[in-house]
């Protein structure tokens, strides 16, 4: 396949994939002298066929843009790490996209993906050959080619952004280093005398089994636990944040925290729970609490208003009674006056002597 692309080129391609395809959350391109692979974290709610079609279209579009480079321009662009065309995302050749979509060899799941990467870095994965069946495994831990593969993986890990992809690549590097460490895997020590030539089958099989057990499977188990812890921690943060956003008052927030305590502990124990269902039930219960509180407040206000209305009725009734008294016997303006210059109880009668 030739030399591997520069780290800057892979970095730009990884960024373009994540920015252009919403269903791909993380991306790391593994490009060595013998293989080209894309390590990706995808949104499981989106069909994988849809994600692969978009990725195939992007890669076909990049190939079209590359073919249009002027003669001799490839090397000039390579120096500036401009092999990646950020505008070439969708390929118009549907046949080419369809063909490329069917060519992917897919490995899914944290453990299977991690195991594959570890087999690559420990030189236990069969070398790919497009025209011939895979070659038999020639495990030579002290060969310089193995060191070269580890160096390429280290460069890839250094430019990888996503936490899950970075954890997987770090695990693969760890496995590759263990596979060359005689202290961790003593059974590889006899192979040092056979650098550049095939060791006896017995020694090779013993060394391979030891490396698989210690370097590969041990690393896979540790990596799976680490990613599970990362995922659970992220899930807990998201779950609690979504739940607490439902609150509209400090009292509601306190109540919500009490309700999500048990589910949070289940998540910490890696117990599978339906967080979406819990959030829906929480929202329903919270709305019922709000409705009940409003009803109580309405009843209290109604009772207060009823008392005010009764008081108003009493005041109006008293006023009406006073009005009736006034009509029957209006009070005199001046009382106790003499006959001279007095005002009698008859408003219209005024007399002088």
Short mmCIF file of C-alpha atoms in Angstrom, two decimals:
data_model
loop_
_atom_site.label_atom_id
_atom_site.label_comp_id
_atom_site.label_asym_id
_atom_site.label_seq_id
_atom_site.Cartn_x
_atom_site.Cartn_y
_atom_site.Cartn_z
CA UNK A 1 0.00 0.00 0.00
CA UNK A 2 2.98 2.33 0.24
CA UNK A 3 3.94 4.76 2.95
CA UNK A 4 1.35 5.77 5.52
CA UNK A 5 -0.15 9.28 5.35
CA UNK A 6 1.24 11.98 7.58
CA UNK A 7 -0.39 12.49 11.00
CA UNK A 8 -1.60 15.95 9.96
CA UNK A 9 -3.44 14.45 6.99
CA UNK A 10 -5.11 11.81 9.17
CA UNK A 11 -6.06 14.47 11.71
CA UNK A 12 -7.81 16.55 9.05
CA UNK A 13 -9.59 13.49 7.69
CA UNK A 14 -10.80 12.46 11.18
CA UNK A 15 -12.14 15.96 11.79
CA UNK A 16 -13.85 16.05 8.39
CA UNK A 17 -15.59 12.73 9.06
CA UNK A 18 -16.94 13.82 12.46
CA UNK A 19 -17.98 17.28 11.21
CA UNK A 20 -19.67 15.94 8.06
CA UNK A 21 -21.43 12.80 9.32
CA UNK A 22 -23.61 13.47 12.41
CA UNK A 23 -24.01 9.76 13.24
CA UNK A 24 -20.23 9.39 13.75
CA UNK A 25 -19.34 10.74 17.19
CA UNK A 26 -15.63 9.86 17.20
CA UNK A 27 -13.24 8.87 14.44
CA UNK A 28 -9.64 7.73 14.21
CA UNK A 29 -8.08 6.58 10.95
CA UNK A 30 -5.59 3.71 11.24
CA UNK A 31 -3.38 3.86 8.19
CA UNK A 32 -0.16 1.86 8.14
CA UNK A 33 1.95 0.36 5.39
CA UNK A 34 -0.31 -2.71 5.21
CA UNK A 35 -3.80 -1.60 6.23
CA UNK A 36 -6.37 1.19 6.18
CA UNK A 37 -9.04 1.07 8.88
CA UNK A 38 -11.44 3.56 10.42
CA UNK A 39 -12.10 3.33 14.13
CA UNK A 40 -15.38 5.06 14.91
CA UNK A 41 -17.91 5.57 17.69
CA UNK A 42 -21.35 5.79 16.08
CA UNK A 43 -24.86 6.71 17.14
CA UNK A 44 -26.69 3.42 17.57
CA UNK A 45 -30.09 5.01 16.88
CA UNK A 46 -29.02 5.62 13.27
CA UNK A 47 -28.95 2.55 10.96
CA UNK A 48 -25.38 1.41 10.35
CA UNK A 49 -26.08 1.16 6.61
CA UNK A 50 -26.87 4.88 6.54
CA UNK A 51 -23.61 5.73 8.31
CA UNK A 52 -21.57 3.49 5.98
CA UNK A 53 -23.21 5.04 2.92
CA UNK A 54 -22.30 8.55 4.09
CA UNK A 55 -18.75 7.49 4.92
CA UNK A 56 -18.37 5.78 1.54
CA UNK A 57 -19.67 8.87 -0.25
CA UNK A 58 -17.17 11.07 1.60
CA UNK A 59 -14.25 8.78 0.78
CA UNK A 60 -15.24 8.48 -2.89
CA UNK A 61 -15.54 12.25 -3.08
CA UNK A 62 -12.05 12.61 -1.58
CA UNK A 63 -10.70 10.21 -4.21
CA UNK A 64 -12.30 12.27 -6.98
CA UNK A 65 -10.76 15.46 -5.62
CA UNK A 66 -7.37 13.77 -5.34
CA UNK A 67 -7.51 12.60 -8.96
CA UNK A 68 -8.15 16.17 -10.10
CA UNK A 69 -4.89 17.47 -8.63
CA UNK A 70 -2.56 18.85 -11.32
CA UNK A 71 0.43 16.71 -12.41
CA UNK A 72 3.22 17.10 -9.92
CA UNK A 73 0.92 18.93 -7.56
CA UNK A 74 0.47 15.96 -5.27
CA UNK A 75 3.90 16.41 -3.73
CA UNK A 76 3.43 20.13 -3.24
CA UNK A 77 0.12 19.51 -1.52
CA UNK A 78 1.61 16.70 0.57
CA UNK A 79 4.16 19.06 2.07
CA UNK A 80 1.33 21.27 3.29
CA UNK A 81 -0.83 18.34 4.41
CA UNK A 82 -3.54 19.36 1.96
CA UNK A 83 -4.44 15.97 0.57
CA UNK A 84 -7.80 16.27 2.31
CA UNK A 85 -10.35 18.43 0.46
CA UNK A 86 -12.72 19.83 3.09
CA UNK A 87 -15.40 20.60 0.47
CA UNK A 88 -15.43 17.10 -1.04
CA UNK A 89 -18.07 15.38 1.06
CA UNK A 90 -20.75 13.97 -1.26
CA UNK A 91 -19.85 11.89 -4.31
CA UNK A 92 -22.10 12.16 -7.37
CA UNK A 93 -21.12 8.69 -8.63
CA UNK A 94 -23.78 6.57 -6.94
CA UNK A 95 -22.40 3.35 -8.42
CA UNK A 96 -18.96 3.97 -6.93
CA UNK A 97 -20.50 4.78 -3.54
CA UNK A 98 -22.64 1.64 -3.63
CA UNK A 99 -19.65 -0.54 -4.50
CA UNK A 100 -17.51 0.96 -1.75
CA UNK A 101 -20.30 0.55 0.79
CA UNK A 102 -20.27 -3.22 0.26
CA UNK A 103 -16.50 -3.52 0.73
CA UNK A 104 -16.33 -2.68 4.43
CA UNK A 105 -15.33 -5.41 6.87
CA UNK A 106 -17.04 -4.46 10.11
CA UNK A 107 -16.04 -5.32 13.68
CA UNK A 108 -18.47 -4.16 16.39
CA UNK A 109 -18.33 -4.05 20.17
CA UNK A 110 -15.66 -2.75 22.53
CA UNK A 111 -14.06 -6.11 23.28
CA UNK A 112 -13.95 -7.33 19.66
CA UNK A 113 -12.58 -4.03 18.37
CA UNK A 114 -9.99 -3.83 21.14
CA UNK A 115 -8.96 -7.45 20.55
CA UNK A 116 -8.47 -6.76 16.83
CA UNK A 117 -6.30 -3.72 17.52
CA UNK A 118 -4.24 -5.63 20.08
CA UNK A 119 -3.67 -8.47 17.62
CA UNK A 120 -2.40 -5.93 15.10
CA UNK A 121 0.06 -4.29 17.49
CA UNK A 122 1.29 -7.67 18.80
CA UNK A 123 1.81 -8.94 15.22
CA UNK A 124 -0.66 -11.76 15.79
CA UNK A 125 -3.20 -10.54 13.25
CA UNK A 126 -2.84 -12.06 9.76
CA UNK A 127 -1.40 -9.54 7.32
CA UNK A 128 -3.99 -8.41 4.74
CA UNK A 129 -3.39 -9.14 1.08
CA UNK A 130 -6.07 -8.20 -1.45
CA UNK A 131 -4.97 -10.75 -4.07
CA UNK A 132 -4.01 -13.68 -1.85
CA UNK A 133 -5.36 -15.44 1.24
CA UNK A 134 -4.02 -14.07 4.54
CA UNK A 135 -0.53 -15.24 5.35
CA UNK A 136 0.14 -17.48 8.31
CA UNK A 137 1.09 -15.66 11.47
CA UNK A 138 4.85 -15.19 11.74
CA UNK A 139 5.28 -14.02 15.29
CA UNK A 140 8.65 -12.34 15.72
CA UNK A 141 8.39 -9.90 18.64
CA UNK A 142 11.96 -8.65 18.28
CA UNK A 143 11.72 -7.83 14.59
CA UNK A 144 12.12 -4.18 13.59
CA UNK A 145 8.85 -4.23 11.61
CA UNK A 146 6.92 -4.71 14.84
CA UNK A 147 8.59 -1.62 16.30
CA UNK A 148 7.61 0.32 13.19
CA UNK A 149 3.95 -0.66 13.58
CA UNK A 150 4.01 0.47 17.21
CA UNK A 151 5.51 3.80 16.18
CA UNK A 152 2.74 4.30 13.62
CA UNK A 153 0.07 3.47 16.19
CA UNK A 154 1.64 5.91 18.63
CA UNK A 155 1.41 8.70 16.05
CA UNK A 156 -2.23 7.81 15.39
CA UNK A 157 -3.05 7.79 19.11
CA UNK A 158 -1.39 11.19 19.58
CA UNK A 159 -3.71 12.88 17.05
CA UNK A 160 -6.88 11.10 18.18
CA UNK A 161 -9.37 13.32 20.02
CA UNK A 162 -12.29 11.12 21.05
CA UNK A 163 -11.94 9.55 24.54
CA UNK A 164 -13.21 6.11 23.50
CA UNK A 165 -11.02 5.86 20.40
CA UNK A 166 -8.04 7.15 22.37
CA UNK A 167 -8.59 4.55 25.09
CA UNK A 168 -8.75 1.75 22.50
CA UNK A 169 -5.56 2.89 20.79
CA UNK A 170 -3.71 3.27 24.10
CA UNK A 171 -4.77 -0.27 24.99
CA UNK A 172 -3.45 -1.56 21.67
CA UNK A 173 -0.11 0.19 22.28
CA UNK A 174 0.06 -1.31 25.77
CA UNK A 175 -0.54 -4.79 24.36
CA UNK A 176 2.13 -4.29 21.72
CA UNK A 177 4.67 -3.28 24.34
CA UNK A 178 3.77 -6.23 26.57
CA UNK A 179 4.27 -8.60 23.65
CA UNK A 180 7.94 -7.55 23.51
CA UNK A 181 8.51 -7.48 27.27
CA UNK A 182 10.30 -10.62 28.45
CA UNK A 183 9.52 -9.78 32.07
CA UNK A 184 5.76 -9.73 31.45
CA UNK A 185 5.83 -12.65 28.98
CA UNK A 186 8.88 -14.87 29.74
CA UNK A 187 7.91 -17.36 27.02
CA UNK A 188 9.03 -14.97 24.26
CA UNK A 189 12.66 -14.93 25.48
CA UNK A 190 13.77 -17.96 23.37
CA UNK A 191 12.60 -16.18 20.19
CA UNK A 192 15.35 -13.59 20.47
CA UNK A 193 17.74 -16.12 18.96
CA UNK A 194 15.60 -16.39 15.82
CA UNK A 195 15.39 -12.79 14.64
CA UNK A 196 15.06 -12.79 10.87
CA UNK A 197 14.25 -16.49 10.60
CA UNK A 198 11.43 -18.78 11.60
CA UNK A 199 11.69 -20.27 15.10
CA UNK A 200 10.71 -23.87 15.82
CA UNK A 201 6.95 -24.44 15.87
CA UNK A 202 6.93 -25.47 19.51
CA UNK A 203 8.63 -22.28 20.66
CA UNK A 204 6.46 -20.11 18.40
CA UNK A 205 3.18 -21.68 19.54
CA UNK A 206 4.13 -21.39 23.21
CA UNK A 207 5.08 -17.74 22.79
CA UNK A 208 1.91 -16.94 20.82
CA UNK A 209 -0.36 -18.54 23.43
CA UNK A 210 1.39 -16.65 26.23
CA UNK A 211 1.12 -13.32 24.38
CA UNK A 212 -2.55 -13.90 23.60
CA UNK A 213 -3.29 -14.61 27.25
CA UNK A 214 -1.21 -11.89 28.90
CA UNK A 215 -0.84 -9.10 26.37
CA UNK A 216 -4.05 -9.42 24.35
CA UNK A 217 -6.83 -10.82 26.52
CA UNK A 218 -5.60 -9.14 29.70
CA UNK A 219 -5.49 -5.79 27.93
CA UNK A 220 -8.90 -6.32 26.32
CA UNK A 221 -10.53 -7.01 29.70
CA UNK A 222 -8.92 -3.95 31.31
CA UNK A 223 -9.84 -1.72 28.36
CA UNK A 224 -13.46 -2.89 28.39
CA UNK A 225 -13.76 -2.10 32.10
CA UNK A 226 -12.22 1.33 31.58
CA UNK A 227 -14.55 2.25 28.72
CA UNK A 228 -17.55 0.90 30.61
CA UNK A 229 -16.63 3.10 33.57
CA UNK A 230 -16.25 6.08 31.23
CA UNK A 231 -19.59 5.38 29.59
CA UNK A 232 -21.35 4.91 32.92
CA UNK A 233 -19.86 8.09 34.31
CA UNK A 234 -21.02 10.01 31.25
CA UNK A 235 -24.43 8.35 31.42
CA UNK A 236 -24.80 9.31 35.08
CA UNK A 237 -23.94 12.94 34.38
CA UNK A 238 -26.37 13.10 31.47
CA UNK A 239 -29.14 11.33 33.39
CA UNK A 240 -28.87 13.60 36.42
CA UNK A 241 -28.63 16.73 34.27
CA UNK A 242 -31.74 15.79 32.27
CA UNK A 243 -33.65 14.99 35.45
CA UNK A 244 -32.68 18.19 37.25
CA UNK A 245 -33.65 20.32 34.26
CA UNK A 246 -37.26 19.34 34.95
CA UNK A 247 -37.28 21.33 38.20
CA UNK A 248 -38.84 24.81 38.32
CA UNK A 249 -38.18 25.55 41.98
CA UNK A 250 -35.73 24.62 44.74
CA UNK A 251 -38.39 22.39 46.30
CA UNK A 252 -38.86 20.48 43.06
CA UNK A 253 -35.09 20.14 42.64
CA UNK A 254 -34.78 18.62 46.10
CA UNK A 255 -37.60 16.19 45.38
CA UNK A 256 -36.06 15.16 42.03
CA UNK A 257 -32.68 14.46 43.60
CA UNK A 258 -34.35 12.19 46.10
CA UNK A 259 -36.13 10.29 43.32
CA UNK A 260 -33.03 9.75 41.14
CA UNK A 261 -30.75 8.59 43.95
CA UNK A 262 -31.61 4.89 43.55
CA UNK A 263 -31.32 4.84 39.70
CA UNK A 264 -27.98 6.66 39.95
CA UNK A 265 -26.64 3.97 42.28
CA UNK A 266 -27.82 1.31 39.82
CA UNK A 267 -25.85 3.04 37.04
CA UNK A 268 -22.74 3.14 39.20
CA UNK A 269 -23.05 -0.63 39.69
CA UNK A 270 -23.22 -1.04 35.89
CA UNK A 271 -26.81 -2.24 36.16
CA UNK A 272 -28.86 -1.78 33.01
CA UNK A 273 -31.80 0.58 33.53
CA UNK A 274 -34.13 2.41 31.19
CA UNK A 275 -33.23 6.03 31.88
CA UNK A 276 -35.67 7.35 29.26
CA UNK A 277 -38.58 5.58 30.96
CA UNK A 278 -37.48 6.88 34.37
CA UNK A 279 -37.32 10.45 33.06
CA UNK A 280 -40.79 10.17 31.51
CA UNK A 281 -42.26 8.82 34.74
CA UNK A 282 -40.46 11.53 36.70
CA UNK A 283 -41.91 14.25 34.47
CA UNK A 284 -45.40 12.77 34.85
CA UNK A 285 -45.14 12.55 38.64
CA UNK A 286 -43.77 16.07 38.80
CA UNK A 287 -46.66 17.44 36.76
CA UNK A 288 -49.13 15.65 39.04
CA UNK A 289 -47.44 17.26 42.04
CA UNK A 290 -47.73 20.66 40.39
CA UNK A 291 -51.40 20.13 39.58
CA UNK A 292 -52.10 19.05 43.16
CA UNK A 293 -50.28 22.10 44.52
CA UNK A 294 -52.22 24.42 42.21
CA UNK A 295 -55.52 22.82 43.25
CA UNK A 296 -54.73 23.31 46.93
CA UNK A 297 -53.76 26.91 46.30
CA UNK A 298 -56.98 27.45 44.37
CA UNK A 299 -59.09 25.97 47.17
CA UNK A 300 -57.34 28.15 49.73
CA UNK A 301 -57.84 31.25 47.61
CA UNK A 302 -61.48 30.34 47.05
CA UNK A 303 -62.05 30.02 50.77
CA UNK A 304 -60.41 33.38 51.39
CA UNK A 305 -62.50 34.95 48.64
CA UNK A 306 -65.66 33.43 50.07
CA UNK A 307 -64.92 35.06 53.44
CA UNK A 308 -64.29 38.39 51.76
CA UNK A 309 -67.56 38.12 49.86
CA UNK A 310 -69.53 37.35 53.04
CA UNK A 311 -67.93 40.33 54.73
CA UNK A 312 -68.82 42.56 51.79
CA UNK A 313 -72.41 41.33 51.85
CA UNK A 314 -72.64 42.17 55.54
CA UNK A 315 -71.23 45.65 54.98
CA UNK A 316 -73.64 46.35 52.12
CA UNK A 317 -76.58 45.06 54.17
CA UNK A 318 -75.67 47.35 57.07
CA UNK A 319 -75.42 50.30 54.72
CA UNK A 320 -78.83 49.54 53.28
CA UNK A 321 -80.31 49.41 56.78
CA UNK A 322 -78.83 52.81 57.61
CA UNK A 323 -80.23 54.19 54.39
CA UNK A 324 -83.71 53.00 55.31
CA UNK A 325 -83.41 54.70 58.72
CA UNK A 326 -82.41 57.92 57.04
CA UNK A 327 -85.42 57.87 54.77
CA UNK A 328 -87.83 57.33 57.67
CA UNK A 329 -86.48 60.10 59.96
CA UNK A 330 -83.73 62.35 58.58
CA UNK A 331 -81.61 63.99 61.27
CA UNK A 332 -81.98 67.78 61.87
CA UNK A 333 -79.23 70.08 60.74
CA UNK A 334 -79.46 72.19 63.93
CA UNK A 335 -80.91 70.90 67.13
CA UNK A 336 -82.11 72.78 70.24
CA UNK A 337 -82.55 76.15 68.43
CA UNK A 338 -85.03 78.84 69.62
CA UNK A 339 -88.04 79.93 67.65
CA UNK A 340 -86.09 82.95 66.46
CA UNK A 341 -83.85 82.03 63.52
CA UNK A 342 -84.01 78.27 63.88
CA UNK A 343 -84.26 75.52 61.40
CA UNK A 344 -86.99 73.06 62.18
CA UNK A 345 -87.24 69.48 61.24
CA UNK A 346 -89.02 70.56 58.11
CA UNK A 347 -86.25 71.40 55.63
CA UNK A 348 -88.36 73.83 53.55
CA UNK A 349 -89.91 75.83 56.41
CA UNK A 350 -87.97 78.82 57.77
CA UNK A 351 -89.72 81.50 59.94
CA UNK A 352 -88.70 84.78 61.65
CA UNK A 353 -90.50 86.95 64.26
#
